[in-house]
CSV table of C-alpha atoms in Angstrom, one decimal:
chain,number,residue,atom,x,y,z
A,1,MET,CA,11.5,-42.0,-100.0
A,2,ALA,CA,14.4,-41.5,-102.6
A,3,GLY,CA,14.6,-44.1,-105.0
A,4,THR,CA,11.3,-45.8,-104.3
A,5,THR,CA,8.5,-45.6,-106.7
A,6,LYS,CA,6.0,-48.1,-105.5
A,7,GLU,CA,2.7,-47.0,-104.0
A,8,ARG,CA,1.2,-49.0,-101.4
A,9,ALA,CA,-1.5,-48.6,-98.9
A,10,ARG,CA,-3.3,-50.6,-96.4
A,11,HIS,CA,-6.9,-49.5,-95.1
A,12,TRP,CA,-8.3,-51.6,-92.1
A,13,GLN,CA,-10.0,-51.9,-88.9
A,14,TYR,CA,-9.0,-53.2,-85.5
A,15,GLU,CA,-11.9,-55.0,-83.7
A,16,GLU,CA,-10.7,-53.3,-80.4
A,17,LEU,CA,-11.1,-49.8,-81.8
A,18,PRO,CA,-14.7,-49.7,-82.8
A,19,GLY,CA,-15.9,-46.9,-85.2
A,20,VAL,CA,-12.4,-46.3,-86.3
A,21,ASP,CA,-10.8,-46.8,-89.6
A,22,LEU,CA,-7.2,-46.9,-89.8
A,23,LEU,CA,-4.9,-46.0,-93.0
A,24,ARG,CA,-1.1,-46.7,-93.7
A,25,ALA,CA,-0.2,-45.3,-97.1
A,26,ARG,CA,2.7,-43.9,-99.5
A,27,TYR,CA,1.3,-42.5,-102.7
A,28,ILE,CA,3.0,-40.7,-105.7
A,29,ARG,CA,0.6,-40.2,-108.5
A,30,LYS,CA,-2.3,-41.0,-106.5
A,31,GLU,CA,-5.1,-37.9,-106.7
A,32,PHE,CA,-8.1,-38.3,-104.7
A,33,VAL,CA,-11.1,-36.7,-106.3
A,34,ARG,CA,-13.3,-34.4,-104.2
A,35,HIS,CA,-15.3,-36.4,-101.5
A,36,THR,CA,-16.4,-36.3,-98.0
A,37,HIS,CA,-16.1,-39.0,-95.0
A,38,GLU,CA,-18.7,-39.8,-92.3
A,39,HIS,CA,-15.9,-39.7,-90.0
A,40,PHE,CA,-13.1,-37.2,-88.9
A,41,VAL,CA,-9.7,-37.4,-91.1
A,42,ILE,CA,-6.6,-37.3,-88.9
A,43,ALA,CA,-3.9,-38.0,-91.3
A,44,ALA,CA,-0.4,-37.5,-89.9
A,45,ILE,CA,2.4,-37.0,-92.5
A,46,THR,CA,5.6,-38.4,-92.2
A,47,GLU,CA,7.4,-37.7,-95.5
A,48,GLY,CA,6.8,-35.4,-98.6
A,49,ILE,CA,4.0,-33.2,-98.9
A,50,GLU,CA,0.2,-33.7,-99.2
A,51,VAL,CA,-2.0,-30.8,-101.0
A,52,PHE,CA,-5.7,-30.8,-100.6
A,53,HIS,CA,-8.3,-28.4,-101.6
A,54,HIS,CA,-10.4,-27.6,-98.8
A,55,ARG,CA,-12.9,-24.7,-98.2
A,56,GLY,CA,-11.9,-22.9,-101.4
A,57,SER,CA,-8.0,-23.1,-101.3
A,58,ASP,CA,-5.1,-25.5,-101.5
A,59,GLN,CA,-3.8,-26.6,-98.0
A,60,TYR,CA,-0.2,-28.1,-97.7
A,61,ALA,CA,0.8,-30.6,-95.1
A,62,GLY,CA,4.4,-31.6,-95.0
A,63,ALA,CA,6.3,-34.2,-92.5
A,64,GLY,CA,5.5,-33.6,-89.0
A,65,ALA,CA,2.1,-31.8,-89.9
A,66,LEU,CA,-1.2,-33.2,-89.9
A,67,ALA,CA,-4.4,-32.8,-92.3
A,68,LEU,CA,-7.5,-32.6,-90.2
A,69,ILE,CA,-10.9,-32.7,-91.7
A,70,ASN,CA,-14.2,-32.5,-90.2
A,71,PRO,CA,-17.1,-35.0,-91.1
A,72,ASP,CA,-18.9,-34.3,-94.5
A,73,THR,CA,-16.4,-31.7,-95.6
A,74,PRO,CA,-15.6,-32.1,-99.2
A,75,HIS,CA,-11.9,-32.3,-100.1
A,76,THR,CA,-9.2,-33.7,-102.6
A,77,GLY,CA,-5.7,-34.8,-102.2
A,78,ARG,CA,-2.6,-35.1,-104.3
A,79,ALA,CA,1.2,-35.1,-103.9
A,80,GLY,CA,2.8,-31.7,-103.3
A,81,VAL,CA,6.2,-33.0,-104.4
A,82,PRO,CA,7.8,-35.3,-107.0
A,83,GLU,CA,8.3,-38.1,-104.6
A,84,GLY,CA,4.7,-38.0,-103.2
A,85,TRP,CA,4.0,-38.5,-99.5
A,86,ARG,CA,3.8,-41.0,-96.9
A,87,TYR,CA,1.5,-41.1,-94.1
A,88,GLY,CA,-0.8,-43.0,-91.5
A,89,ALA,CA,-4.3,-41.9,-90.6
A,90,VAL,CA,-7.0,-42.6,-88.2
A,91,TYR,CA,-10.7,-42.2,-88.9
A,92,PRO,CA,-12.7,-41.8,-85.5
A,93,ALA,CA,-16.6,-41.6,-85.6
A,94,PRO,CA,-17.9,-38.2,-84.7
A,95,ALA,CA,-20.0,-40.1,-81.6
A,96,LEU,CA,-16.1,-41.0,-80.2
A,97,VAL,CA,-14.7,-37.7,-80.8
A,98,ALA,CA,-17.6,-35.9,-79.0
A,99,GLU,CA,-17.2,-38.4,-76.0
A,100,ILE,CA,-13.5,-37.5,-75.9
A,101,ALA,CA,-14.4,-34.0,-76.1
A,102,ALA,CA,-16.8,-34.0,-73.4
A,103,GLU,CA,-14.4,-35.6,-71.1
A,104,THR,CA,-11.2,-33.8,-71.6
A,105,THR,CA,-12.1,-30.1,-73.2
A,106,ARG,CA,-14.5,-27.1,-72.7
A,107,ILE,CA,-15.7,-27.4,-75.9
A,108,ARG,CA,-19.4,-27.1,-76.0
A,109,GLY,CA,-21.5,-28.1,-79.0
A,110,THR,CA,-20.4,-30.2,-81.8
A,111,PRO,CA,-16.4,-30.6,-81.5
A,112,GLY,CA,-14.3,-30.2,-84.9
A,113,PHE,CA,-11.2,-28.8,-86.2
A,114,VAL,CA,-10.7,-25.4,-86.6
A,115,SER,CA,-7.7,-25.3,-89.0
A,116,PRO,CA,-7.2,-28.0,-91.7
A,117,VAL,CA,-3.4,-28.3,-91.0
A,118,LEU,CA,-1.5,-28.5,-87.6
A,119,ASP,CA,2.2,-28.7,-87.4
A,120,ASP,CA,2.8,-31.1,-84.6
A,121,PRO,CA,5.4,-33.7,-84.9
A,122,TYR,CA,4.3,-35.2,-81.4
A,123,ALA,CA,0.6,-35.5,-82.4
A,124,VAL,CA,2.1,-37.2,-85.5
A,125,ALA,CA,4.0,-39.9,-83.7
A,126,LEU,CA,1.2,-40.6,-81.5
A,127,VAL,CA,-1.0,-41.5,-84.4
A,128,HIS,CA,1.8,-43.9,-85.9
A,129,GLN,CA,1.9,-45.4,-82.4
A,130,VAL,CA,-2.1,-46.0,-82.6
A,131,LEU,CA,-1.3,-47.6,-86.0
A,132,ARG,CA,1.6,-49.9,-84.5
A,133,ALA,CA,-0.5,-50.6,-81.2
A,134,ALA,CA,-3.3,-52.0,-83.6
A,135,ASP,CA,-0.7,-53.9,-85.6
A,136,GLU,CA,0.5,-55.8,-82.7
A,137,GLY,CA,-2.9,-56.5,-81.3
A,138,ASN,CA,-2.2,-54.2,-78.0
A,139,ALA,CA,-5.8,-52.9,-77.4
A,140,LEU,CA,-4.9,-51.1,-74.0
A,141,ALA,CA,-2.2,-49.2,-75.8
A,142,ALA,CA,-4.4,-48.6,-79.1
A,143,ASP,CA,-7.3,-47.2,-77.3
A,144,THR,CA,-5.2,-45.1,-74.9
A,145,LEU,CA,-3.2,-43.6,-77.5
A,146,LEU,CA,-6.0,-42.7,-79.8
A,147,ARG,CA,-7.9,-40.9,-77.1
A,148,ALA,CA,-4.4,-39.1,-76.1
A,149,ALA,CA,-4.2,-38.0,-79.7
A,150,VAL,CA,-7.8,-36.8,-80.1
A,151,THR,CA,-7.3,-35.1,-76.8
A,152,ARG,CA,-4.2,-33.0,-77.9
A,153,LEU,CA,-5.7,-32.3,-81.3
A,154,LEU,CA,-8.8,-30.9,-79.8
A,155,ARG,CA,-6.9,-29.0,-77.3
A,156,LEU,CA,-4.6,-27.4,-79.7
A,157,ASN,CA,-7.1,-27.1,-82.7
A,158,GLY,CA,-10.6,-27.6,-81.7
A,159,GLY,CA,-13.7,-25.7,-81.3
A,160,ALA,CA,-17.6,-26.1,-82.0
A,161,LEU,CA,-18.6,-26.8,-85.6
A,162,PRO,CA,-21.1,-24.3,-86.8
A,163,GLN,CA,-24.7,-25.8,-87.2
A,164,ARG,CA,-25.9,-26.1,-90.8
A,165,GLU,CA,-29.5,-24.6,-90.9
A,166,VAL,CA,-31.5,-24.7,-94.2
A,167,ARG,CA,-32.9,-21.1,-94.3
A,168,THR,CA,-33.1,-20.2,-98.0
A,169,ALA,CA,-35.5,-21.6,-100.6
A,170,GLY,CA,-32.3,-22.6,-102.6
A,171,ALA,CA,-30.8,-24.7,-99.8
A,172,ARG,CA,-34.3,-26.3,-99.2
A,173,THR,CA,-34.5,-27.1,-102.9
A,174,ALA,CA,-30.7,-28.8,-102.5
A,175,ALA,CA,-31.8,-30.6,-99.6
A,176,ARG,CA,-34.8,-32.1,-101.4
A,177,ALA,CA,-32.6,-33.1,-104.7
A,178,ARG,CA,-30.3,-35.0,-102.2
A,179,ALA,CA,-33.1,-36.8,-100.8
A,180,VAL,CA,-34.3,-37.7,-104.4
A,181,LEU,CA,-30.6,-38.7,-105.3
A,182,GLU,CA,-30.4,-40.9,-102.2
A,183,GLU,CA,-33.7,-42.6,-102.7
A,184,ARG,CA,-32.8,-43.2,-106.6
A,185,MET,CA,-29.2,-43.9,-106.2
A,186,ALA,CA,-29.1,-46.7,-108.7
A,187,ASP,CA,-31.3,-44.9,-111.2
A,188,PRO,CA,-30.8,-41.0,-110.9
A,189,PRO,CA,-32.8,-38.6,-113.1
A,190,SER,CA,-31.2,-36.2,-115.2
A,191,LEU,CA,-30.1,-32.7,-113.9
A,192,GLU,CA,-33.0,-31.1,-115.9
A,193,ARG,CA,-35.6,-34.0,-115.1
A,194,LEU,CA,-34.5,-33.2,-111.4
A,195,ALA,CA,-34.8,-29.5,-111.5
A,196,ALA,CA,-38.2,-29.6,-113.1
A,197,ASP,CA,-39.8,-32.1,-110.5
A,198,LEU,CA,-38.5,-29.6,-107.7
A,199,GLY,CA,-39.9,-26.6,-109.5
A,200,SER,CA,-36.3,-25.2,-110.2
A,201,SER,CA,-34.1,-24.5,-113.3
A,202,PRO,CA,-30.9,-26.7,-113.9
A,203,PHE,CA,-28.5,-24.0,-113.3
A,204,ALA,CA,-30.5,-22.4,-110.2
A,205,LEU,CA,-30.3,-26.4,-108.8
A,206,LEU,CA,-26.8,-26.6,-109.6
A,207,ARG,CA,-26.0,-23.4,-107.9
A,208,ALA,CA,-27.9,-24.2,-104.9
A,209,PHE,CA,-26.6,-27.8,-104.5
A,210,ARG,CA,-23.1,-26.8,-104.7
A,211,ASP,CA,-23.4,-24.1,-102.4
A,212,ALA,CA,-25.1,-26.4,-99.9
A,213,TYR,CA,-22.8,-29.5,-100.1
A,214,GLY,CA,-19.7,-28.3,-101.8
A,215,MET,CA,-19.9,-29.9,-105.0
A,216,PRO,CA,-22.4,-30.5,-107.9
A,217,PRO,CA,-24.8,-33.3,-107.7
A,218,HIS,CA,-23.2,-35.9,-109.9
A,219,ALA,CA,-19.9,-35.5,-108.0
A,220,TRP,CA,-22.2,-35.8,-104.7
A,221,LEU,CA,-23.8,-38.9,-106.3
A,222,THR,CA,-20.7,-40.7,-106.9
A,223,ASP,CA,-19.5,-39.9,-103.4
A,224,ALA,CA,-22.7,-41.3,-102.0
A,225,ARG,CA,-22.4,-44.3,-104.0
A,226,VAL,CA,-19.0,-45.2,-102.8
A,227,ARG,CA,-19.8,-44.4,-99.0
A,228,ARG,CA,-23.3,-46.9,-99.5
A,229,ALA,CA,-20.9,-49.5,-101.2
A,230,ARG,CA,-18.6,-49.5,-98.4
A,231,HIS,CA,-21.4,-50.4,-96.0
A,232,LEU,CA,-22.3,-53.2,-98.2
A,233,LEU,CA,-18.8,-54.3,-98.4
A,234,ASP,CA,-18.7,-54.4,-94.5
A,235,ALA,CA,-21.6,-56.6,-94.6
A,236,GLY,CA,-20.0,-59.0,-96.7
A,237,THR,CA,-21.7,-58.2,-99.8
A,238,PRO,CA,-19.4,-59.3,-102.9
A,239,PRO,CA,-18.0,-56.2,-104.8
A,240,ALA,CA,-19.8,-56.9,-108.1
A,241,GLN,CA,-23.0,-57.1,-106.3
A,242,ALA,CA,-22.3,-53.8,-104.4
A,243,ALA,CA,-21.5,-52.1,-107.4
A,244,VAL,CA,-24.8,-52.8,-109.2
A,245,ALA,CA,-26.9,-52.1,-106.2
A,246,VAL,CA,-25.3,-48.5,-105.8
A,247,GLY,CA,-25.8,-47.7,-109.4
A,248,PHE,CA,-22.3,-48.5,-111.1
A,249,THR,CA,-22.4,-50.3,-114.3
A,250,ASP,CA,-19.9,-53.2,-112.9
A,251,GLN,CA,-17.0,-54.0,-110.5
A,252,SER,CA,-14.5,-52.1,-112.6
A,253,HIS,CA,-16.6,-49.0,-112.5
A,254,LEU,CA,-16.9,-49.3,-108.8
A,255,SER,CA,-13.1,-50.1,-108.2
A,256,ARG,CA,-12.0,-46.9,-110.3
A,257,HIS,CA,-14.2,-44.6,-108.1
A,258,PHE,CA,-13.5,-46.3,-104.9
A,259,SER,CA,-9.9,-46.3,-105.2
A,260,ARG,CA,-10.0,-42.3,-106.1
A,261,ILE,CA,-12.1,-41.8,-102.6
A,262,VAL,CA,-10.8,-44.6,-100.4
A,263,GLY,CA,-7.3,-44.9,-101.6
A,264,VAL,CA,-7.5,-48.9,-102.0
A,265,PRO,CA,-9.7,-51.1,-104.4
A,266,PRO,CA,-12.9,-52.4,-102.9
A,267,GLY,CA,-11.4,-56.0,-102.8
A,268,ALA,CA,-8.7,-55.2,-100.6
A,269,TYR,CA,-10.9,-53.1,-98.4
A,270,GLN,CA,-13.3,-56.1,-98.0
A,271,ARG,CA,-10.4,-58.6,-97.3
A,272,GLU,CA,-9.5,-56.5,-94.5
A,273,ARG,CA,-13.2,-56.2,-93.1
A,274,LYS,CA,-13.2,-60.0,-93.4
A,275,ASN,CA,-9.8,-60.3,-91.5
A,276,VAL,CA,-11.3,-58.2,-88.4
A,277,GLN,CA,-14.5,-60.3,-88.6
A,278,ASP,CA,-12.5,-63.6,-88.3
A,279,ALA,CA,-10.3,-62.1,-85.4
A,280,ARG,CA,-13.5,-61.7,-83.5
A,281,SER,CA,-13.3,-65.6,-82.5
A,282,ARG,CA,-9.6,-65.1,-81.3
A,283,LEU,CA,-8.2,-63.5,-78.3
A,284,PHE,CA,-5.6,-60.9,-79.3
A,285,LEU,CA,-2.6,-60.8,-76.8
A,286,PRO,CA,0.5,-58.7,-77.1
A,287,SER,CA,3.4,-60.7,-78.3
A,288,ALA,CA,6.4,-61.7,-76.2
A,289,ALA,CA,8.6,-59.4,-78.8
A,290,TRP,CA,6.5,-56.4,-77.8
A,291,HIS,CA,6.9,-57.0,-74.0
A,292,ASP,CA,10.8,-57.2,-74.5
A,293,ARG,CA,10.5,-54.0,-76.7
A,294,GLN,CA,8.6,-52.1,-74.0
A,295,LEU,CA,10.9,-52.9,-71.3
A,296,SER,CA,13.8,-51.8,-73.2
A,297,GLN,CA,12.1,-48.4,-74.4
A,298,THR,CA,10.6,-47.5,-71.2
A,299,ARG,CA,11.9,-43.6,-70.5
A,300,THR,CA,10.7,-40.6,-68.7
A,301,TYR,CA,8.3,-38.2,-70.5
A,302,THR,CA,7.6,-34.6,-69.8
A,303,PRO,CA,4.0,-33.7,-71.1
A,304,LYS,CA,4.2,-30.7,-73.9
A,305,ALA,CA,0.4,-29.7,-73.2
A,306,GLN,CA,-1.2,-30.0,-69.7
A,307,GLY,CA,-3.2,-33.1,-69.2
A,308,ASP,CA,-1.6,-35.0,-71.9
A,309,PRO,CA,-1.4,-38.7,-71.3
A,310,THR,CA,1.9,-40.6,-71.3
A,311,PRO,CA,2.3,-42.7,-74.2
A,312,PRO,CA,4.2,-45.9,-74.8
A,313,SER,CA,7.2,-45.5,-76.9
A,314,TYR,CA,6.6,-46.9,-80.2
A,315,GLY,CA,8.4,-46.4,-83.5
A,316,THR,CA,6.9,-45.0,-86.6
A,317,PRO,CA,5.8,-47.5,-89.3
A,318,SER,CA,8.7,-48.6,-91.7
A,319,GLU,CA,8.4,-48.0,-95.5
A,320,SER,CA,7.2,-51.4,-96.1
A,321,GLY,CA,4.0,-50.7,-93.9
A,322,SER,CA,5.3,-52.9,-90.9
A,323,PRO,CA,6.2,-51.6,-87.5
A,324,SER,CA,9.8,-50.5,-87.3
A,325,ASP,CA,12.0,-52.4,-84.6
A,326,SER,CA,14.0,-49.0,-84.1
A,327,PRO,CA,12.8,-47.2,-80.8
A,328,GLY,CA,11.1,-43.8,-81.2
A,329,SER,CA,8.8,-41.5,-79.5
A,330,PRO,CA,8.2,-37.8,-79.8
A,331,SER,CA,10.1,-35.3,-77.8
A,332,GLY,CA,7.5,-33.5,-75.7
């Protein structure tokens, strides 16, 4: 990354990987505010260092490591070195991860990741191979590699997530406050009014809400608004209308918060969704160049972990965000 100063990102979907978001990005000054995801985050770092606050402490993920975030887990994100960081990420839905865990692991209960950082260059390469296969319209490779990556990560760093139970009076009050904010997203009450309506004090509610959801009510509300805006954009709602519908003052207000949570502006996000919808009427077939490259890159692979599927050999993405023509696959 030496000598490059431009940030770039692409956040998209591939129609043959339903329930999975894809991201390829290079950031330098980008700072992600505290937020959550409905899906799992599997971010494979190729250059630089990403720092993210997770469950009370800063975590560092450098080249050859993965940042692994479970659904609905508050976290941040920023560069850990002046040159920033470059990575590719997949965001599989909880249902898909549960399906893979049931078929390939002995995890009982709701599966998730135990540690937020895992050093595993092989899994990093697998993630980038998923992105490359999706770029090239190779559904069989993309689906196979995604399942191989998730299986490997669950076997190396998986476990059953603890069940969140509402037991204390404070936790029940926080849950009621969250329900009110969800219902009144576009016109939320003040903290004082919300607390009074729930029979609590502002500071008691603030403390209970932070304990239950990892962030204060106003930060949670911004995160929830962006999440709902994403669903509206997915359905084709124009960004300006989506902004007002979820309670932002205008499209620029939405764009500022959307970019600090999703990583791309809402317009760019929606254009990629429209491309996926348009593609549903077309048949995706691997290109002749892809077939030629596979023939030239055929090699023998010895699995590093028992049961790891053998992946096709893809190169990692180039700096421009497009697939590299140089062959490459991780060593077992």
